[in-house]
Amino acid sequence: MKIDFSKSKILIVDDNPANIDILLELLSTFDVRAVLDGTSALEAVQQELPDLVLLDITMPGMDGFEVCRRLKEDPKTKDIPVIFLSASSDSNSIIKGFDLGGVDYVTKPYLAKEIVARVQTHLKLRMTMRVLDRLANVDELSGISNRRRFFADTSKLFEEMKRSNTSLILFIIDIDNFKTVNDTYGHSIGDSVVKAFVSTVKKNIPSYNCFARLGGDEFVLTMTSISQDQARDQMERLRSNIEQIRIVQNQDIRFTISIGMSRLEPSDRDLDELLARADINLYQAKKMRNALVG
């Protein structure tokens, strides 16, 4: 499979303008930026995340090793592949580079075909990892987090909110009569219902922390640092807006949602307790249909 690298963003960090000019020429088919020192490099990645960093080791002030260490400490930048650049082939430097999280080590003077090949290889690996991450963590139909991602992220969030004594509100949302919609109108309409629901949540709930699909017609949403009344008001507006949606123009195909709500209590030992209370409230809401309980 041929890959278009023209949009791949590469950041070059080198204090020698002559070295930068060489790399800019060799990598002219990529989207390349360059900076002359470590501090500028850290600022540049915050402004726009690159797909790859080519990082000179020996620079005045902050050297390449320190830049890499800081990149790997930051959750936002820790997965960016770093290729070290150096005039030295000293084994200790190479080992240190890999220990700090570098993915490769290129020595000067550069061989044109070699550096392009190494850059392309690590960009391909980066793209592959992104695809695998999406397959593992994103619901294919809706484009939001899947069950696995929800539990991984929200279990950590639960512990953080409990330690800081910060509010955590959780909603389990069920599309009413979803099986009937599929059976009556077909699965393509059912898919449209799911997509319309997800789109409406994104437009109407600006403050959610995590939004995930747990199963076919069941979703979960969390909010933090918000009062219970504020969270409830947002979800009531969502519920009201959902019932106004027409899935197919000129046809009266509509749907509603039922919502179970719970909040983090001091006595909660884990996320499961929060989910269990929301699930009980959802059961009550579904008895009424198109309702919020909690």
Short mmCIF file of C-alpha atoms in Angstrom, two decimals:
data_model
loop_
_atom_site.label_atom_id
_atom_site.label_comp_id
_atom_site.label_asym_id
_atom_site.label_seq_id
_atom_site.Cartn_x
_atom_site.Cartn_y
_atom_site.Cartn_z
CA MET A 1 0.00 0.00 0.00
CA LYS A 2 1.39 3.37 -1.04
CA ILE A 3 1.29 6.04 1.66
CA ASP A 4 1.14 9.78 0.99
CA PHE A 5 3.69 11.35 3.35
CA SER A 6 3.22 14.91 2.08
CA LYS A 7 1.02 15.84 5.06
CA SER A 8 3.23 14.15 7.64
CA LYS A 9 4.51 16.81 10.05
CA ILE A 10 8.19 16.63 10.99
CA LEU A 11 9.98 18.87 13.49
CA ILE A 12 13.76 19.28 13.10
CA VAL A 13 15.69 20.47 16.15
CA ASP A 14 19.31 21.40 15.49
CA ASP A 15 21.43 24.39 16.50
CA ASN A 16 23.37 24.27 13.22
CA PRO A 17 21.51 26.02 10.35
CA ALA A 18 23.66 24.18 7.78
CA ASN A 19 22.46 20.81 9.11
CA ILE A 20 18.88 22.04 9.01
CA ASP A 21 19.27 23.12 5.38
CA ILE A 22 20.52 19.64 4.45
CA LEU A 23 17.58 17.96 6.16
CA LEU A 24 15.06 20.38 4.66
CA GLU A 25 16.33 19.47 1.19
CA LEU A 26 16.34 15.72 1.90
CA LEU A 27 12.84 15.83 3.39
CA SER A 28 11.31 18.32 0.97
CA THR A 29 8.35 16.01 0.26
CA PHE A 30 7.23 16.21 3.91
CA ASP A 31 5.65 19.04 5.92
CA VAL A 32 8.77 20.13 7.81
CA ARG A 33 9.41 22.80 10.46
CA ALA A 34 12.76 23.57 12.10
CA VAL A 35 13.92 25.21 15.32
CA LEU A 36 17.40 25.96 16.63
CA ASP A 37 17.22 24.99 20.32
CA GLY A 38 15.53 22.78 22.87
CA THR A 39 13.31 25.42 24.43
CA SER A 40 11.92 26.38 21.03
CA ALA A 41 11.33 22.69 20.29
CA LEU A 42 9.17 22.24 23.39
CA GLU A 43 7.20 25.36 22.50
CA ALA A 44 6.76 24.20 18.89
CA VAL A 45 5.28 20.80 19.81
CA GLN A 46 2.72 22.48 22.06
CA GLN A 47 1.65 24.79 19.25
CA GLU A 48 1.29 21.97 16.72
CA LEU A 49 1.94 18.30 17.41
CA PRO A 50 4.35 16.80 14.87
CA ASP A 51 4.20 13.20 13.66
CA LEU A 52 7.96 12.82 14.14
CA VAL A 53 10.85 14.73 15.74
CA LEU A 54 14.41 14.73 14.41
CA LEU A 55 16.42 15.81 17.44
CA ASP A 56 20.07 16.81 17.59
CA ILE A 57 21.77 15.67 20.80
CA THR A 58 24.50 18.27 21.23
CA MET A 59 23.01 21.72 21.62
CA PRO A 60 23.86 24.61 23.96
CA GLY A 61 21.60 25.01 26.97
CA MET A 62 19.06 22.20 26.84
CA ASP A 63 20.51 19.23 24.98
CA GLY A 64 18.56 16.68 22.95
CA PHE A 65 18.44 14.13 25.75
CA GLU A 66 16.68 16.60 28.04
CA VAL A 67 14.25 17.62 25.31
CA CYS A 68 13.34 13.97 24.74
CA ARG A 69 12.92 13.34 28.46
CA ARG A 70 10.47 16.23 28.73
CA LEU A 71 8.55 15.11 25.66
CA LYS A 72 8.14 11.62 27.10
CA GLU A 73 7.00 12.99 30.48
CA ASP A 74 4.11 14.91 28.90
CA PRO A 75 1.01 12.78 28.15
CA LYS A 76 0.27 15.02 25.18
CA THR A 77 3.64 14.41 23.49
CA LYS A 78 4.89 11.11 24.92
CA ASP A 79 3.89 9.07 21.85
CA ILE A 80 5.64 11.27 19.29
CA PRO A 81 8.55 9.22 17.84
CA VAL A 82 11.96 10.83 18.32
CA ILE A 83 14.93 10.11 16.06
CA PHE A 84 18.20 11.32 17.58
CA LEU A 85 20.78 13.03 15.38
CA SER A 86 24.46 13.06 16.31
CA ALA A 87 27.95 13.28 14.85
CA SER A 88 28.99 10.62 17.40
CA SER A 89 28.43 6.89 17.13
CA ASP A 90 29.40 6.38 20.77
CA SER A 91 27.52 3.34 22.10
CA ASN A 92 26.76 4.99 25.44
CA SER A 93 25.00 7.88 23.70
CA ILE A 94 23.03 5.48 21.52
CA ILE A 95 21.92 3.43 24.53
CA LYS A 96 20.99 6.55 26.49
CA GLY A 97 18.91 7.78 23.55
CA PHE A 98 16.92 4.55 23.44
CA ASP A 99 16.56 4.46 27.23
CA LEU A 100 15.00 7.93 27.12
CA GLY A 101 12.41 6.77 24.59
CA GLY A 102 14.02 7.50 21.22
CA VAL A 103 13.03 5.19 18.37
CA ASP A 104 16.17 5.56 16.25
CA TYR A 105 19.64 7.10 16.09
CA VAL A 106 21.15 8.61 12.94
CA THR A 107 24.77 9.72 12.68
CA LYS A 108 26.14 12.59 10.63
CA PRO A 109 27.00 13.09 7.82
CA TYR A 110 23.59 12.02 6.55
CA LEU A 111 23.09 9.49 3.80
CA ALA A 112 20.11 10.75 1.80
CA LYS A 113 18.41 7.41 1.12
CA GLU A 114 19.04 6.17 4.66
CA ILE A 115 17.49 9.12 6.48
CA VAL A 116 14.46 9.21 4.18
CA ALA A 117 13.97 5.47 4.66
CA ARG A 118 14.24 5.73 8.43
CA VAL A 119 11.80 8.64 8.56
CA GLN A 120 9.29 6.81 6.37
CA THR A 121 9.61 3.64 8.44
CA HIS A 122 8.81 5.39 11.71
CA LEU A 123 5.98 7.38 10.16
CA LYS A 124 4.46 4.12 8.90
CA LEU A 125 4.78 2.63 12.39
CA ARG A 126 3.16 5.76 13.84
CA MET A 127 0.23 5.48 11.43
CA THR A 128 -0.16 1.78 12.18
CA MET A 129 -0.23 2.42 15.92
CA ARG A 130 -2.92 5.06 15.46
CA VAL A 131 -5.05 2.63 13.46
CA LEU A 132 -4.61 -0.10 16.06
CA ASP A 133 -5.41 2.32 18.88
CA ARG A 134 -8.59 3.39 17.12
CA LEU A 135 -9.65 -0.22 16.52
CA ALA A 136 -9.05 -1.04 20.18
CA ASN A 137 -10.64 2.03 21.74
CA VAL A 138 -13.20 3.59 19.39
CA ASP A 139 -16.67 2.37 18.52
CA GLU A 140 -16.69 1.96 14.75
CA LEU A 141 -20.25 3.11 14.07
CA SER A 142 -20.51 6.10 16.38
CA GLY A 143 -16.88 7.25 16.43
CA ILE A 144 -16.89 7.71 20.21
CA SER A 145 -15.07 5.71 22.88
CA ASN A 146 -15.98 2.05 23.22
CA ARG A 147 -16.58 0.05 26.39
CA ARG A 148 -12.90 -0.82 26.82
CA ARG A 149 -11.78 2.80 26.56
CA PHE A 150 -14.50 3.98 28.93
CA PHE A 151 -13.48 1.65 31.74
CA ALA A 152 -9.76 2.35 31.24
CA ASP A 153 -10.19 6.13 31.34
CA THR A 154 -13.02 6.46 33.84
CA SER A 155 -11.51 4.11 36.42
CA LYS A 156 -8.55 6.50 36.58
CA LEU A 157 -10.88 9.50 36.64
CA PHE A 158 -12.85 7.97 39.51
CA GLU A 159 -9.70 7.66 41.64
CA GLU A 160 -8.59 11.19 40.78
CA MET A 161 -11.97 12.74 41.62
CA LYS A 162 -12.22 10.76 44.85
CA ARG A 163 -8.77 11.88 46.00
CA SER A 164 -9.46 15.53 45.18
CA ASN A 165 -13.03 15.43 46.54
CA THR A 166 -14.29 16.75 43.20
CA SER A 167 -17.77 16.08 41.84
CA LEU A 168 -18.22 13.28 39.32
CA ILE A 169 -21.63 12.80 37.72
CA LEU A 170 -22.36 9.68 35.65
CA PHE A 171 -25.25 9.00 33.28
CA ILE A 172 -26.23 5.73 31.63
CA ILE A 173 -28.37 6.47 28.57
CA ASP A 174 -30.54 3.97 26.73
CA ILE A 175 -32.27 4.50 23.37
CA ASP A 176 -35.90 3.54 23.96
CA ASN A 177 -37.31 0.66 21.89
CA PHE A 178 -34.13 0.39 19.85
CA LYS A 179 -34.77 -3.26 18.93
CA THR A 180 -38.21 -2.31 17.65
CA VAL A 181 -36.66 0.41 15.47
CA ASN A 182 -34.26 -2.14 13.96
CA ASP A 183 -36.96 -4.76 13.48
CA THR A 184 -39.46 -2.32 11.98
CA TYR A 185 -37.31 -0.09 9.78
CA GLY A 186 -34.10 -2.08 9.33
CA HIS A 187 -30.58 -1.83 10.73
CA SER A 188 -29.60 1.06 8.46
CA ILE A 189 -32.25 3.21 10.20
CA GLY A 190 -31.01 1.87 13.54
CA ASP A 191 -27.51 3.01 12.61
CA SER A 192 -28.90 6.43 11.70
CA VAL A 193 -30.56 6.63 15.12
CA VAL A 194 -27.23 5.94 16.85
CA LYS A 195 -25.41 8.53 14.75
CA ALA A 196 -28.14 11.15 15.28
CA PHE A 197 -28.05 10.54 19.02
CA VAL A 198 -24.25 10.87 19.23
CA SER A 199 -24.25 14.01 17.10
CA THR A 200 -26.94 15.59 19.29
CA VAL A 201 -25.01 14.81 22.47
CA LYS A 202 -21.89 16.46 21.08
CA LYS A 203 -23.85 19.57 20.11
CA ASN A 204 -25.81 19.89 23.35
CA ILE A 205 -23.49 18.66 26.13
CA PRO A 206 -20.38 20.85 26.04
CA SER A 207 -19.04 19.79 29.42
CA TYR A 208 -18.85 16.01 29.23
CA ASN A 209 -15.63 14.35 30.31
CA CYS A 210 -16.13 10.95 28.70
CA PHE A 211 -18.80 9.74 26.28
CA ALA A 212 -18.82 6.08 25.27
CA ARG A 213 -20.97 3.38 23.72
CA LEU A 214 -21.28 0.42 26.08
CA GLY A 215 -23.43 -1.72 23.79
CA GLY A 216 -25.95 -1.56 20.97
CA ASP A 217 -28.33 0.99 22.48
CA GLU A 218 -26.58 1.83 25.75
CA PHE A 219 -24.24 4.75 26.29
CA VAL A 220 -22.45 6.28 29.26
CA LEU A 221 -21.45 9.88 29.86
CA THR A 222 -19.52 11.52 32.70
CA MET A 223 -19.17 15.12 33.85
CA THR A 224 -16.75 16.52 36.40
CA SER A 225 -16.49 19.74 38.41
CA ILE A 226 -20.17 20.49 37.89
CA SER A 227 -23.13 20.58 40.25
CA GLN A 228 -25.77 17.88 40.12
CA ASP A 229 -28.45 20.43 39.17
CA GLN A 230 -26.37 21.83 36.31
CA ALA A 231 -25.64 18.34 34.99
CA ARG A 232 -29.31 17.38 35.25
CA ASP A 233 -30.39 20.53 33.39
CA GLN A 234 -28.04 19.75 30.50
CA MET A 235 -29.31 16.19 30.21
CA GLU A 236 -32.95 17.27 30.38
CA ARG A 237 -32.33 19.64 27.47
CA LEU A 238 -30.67 16.79 25.60
CA ARG A 239 -33.63 14.48 26.25
CA SER A 240 -36.05 17.15 25.01
CA ASN A 241 -34.00 17.84 21.87
CA ILE A 242 -33.71 14.15 21.06
CA GLU A 243 -37.46 13.66 20.90
CA GLN A 244 -37.69 16.41 18.26
CA ILE A 245 -35.36 14.64 15.82
CA ARG A 246 -36.72 13.10 12.64
CA ILE A 247 -34.44 10.36 11.36
CA VAL A 248 -35.85 10.35 7.82
CA GLN A 249 -37.15 13.52 6.22
CA ASN A 250 -40.89 13.47 5.47
CA GLN A 251 -41.34 10.37 7.63
CA ASP A 252 -42.38 10.39 11.25
CA ILE A 253 -39.55 8.17 12.49
CA ARG A 254 -38.53 9.48 15.88
CA PHE A 255 -36.89 8.13 19.01
CA THR A 256 -36.47 8.96 22.68
CA ILE A 257 -33.95 8.19 25.40
CA SER A 258 -34.10 7.15 29.03
CA ILE A 259 -31.38 8.24 31.44
CA GLY A 260 -30.14 6.97 34.79
CA MET A 261 -28.01 9.36 36.85
CA SER A 262 -25.66 8.90 39.79
CA ARG A 263 -22.97 10.95 41.50
CA LEU A 264 -19.77 10.08 43.29
CA GLU A 265 -20.35 9.51 46.99
CA PRO A 266 -17.64 9.49 49.70
CA SER A 267 -18.51 5.87 50.48
CA ASP A 268 -17.96 4.65 46.89
CA ARG A 269 -15.09 2.19 46.71
CA ASP A 270 -14.88 1.85 42.94
CA LEU A 271 -16.46 2.82 39.64
CA ASP A 272 -18.76 -0.20 39.69
CA GLU A 273 -20.72 1.23 42.62
CA LEU A 274 -21.32 4.47 40.72
CA LEU A 275 -22.43 2.51 37.65
CA ALA A 276 -24.71 0.25 39.68
CA ARG A 277 -26.70 3.20 41.08
CA ALA A 278 -27.02 4.76 37.63
CA ASP A 279 -28.19 1.43 36.25
CA ILE A 280 -30.88 1.12 38.93
CA ASN A 281 -32.08 4.62 38.08
CA LEU A 282 -32.02 3.78 34.37
CA TYR A 283 -34.29 0.79 35.04
CA GLN A 284 -36.80 3.13 36.68
CA ALA A 285 -36.51 5.65 33.82
CA LYS A 286 -37.16 2.97 31.21
CA LYS A 287 -40.40 2.03 32.93
CA MET A 288 -41.64 5.52 32.07
CA ARG A 289 -39.71 6.01 28.78
CA ASN A 290 -38.25 9.33 27.73
CA ALA A 291 -37.30 10.15 31.32
CA LEU A 292 -34.36 11.06 33.56
CA VAL A 293 -34.10 9.45 37.00
CA GLY A 294 -31.42 10.16 39.57
#
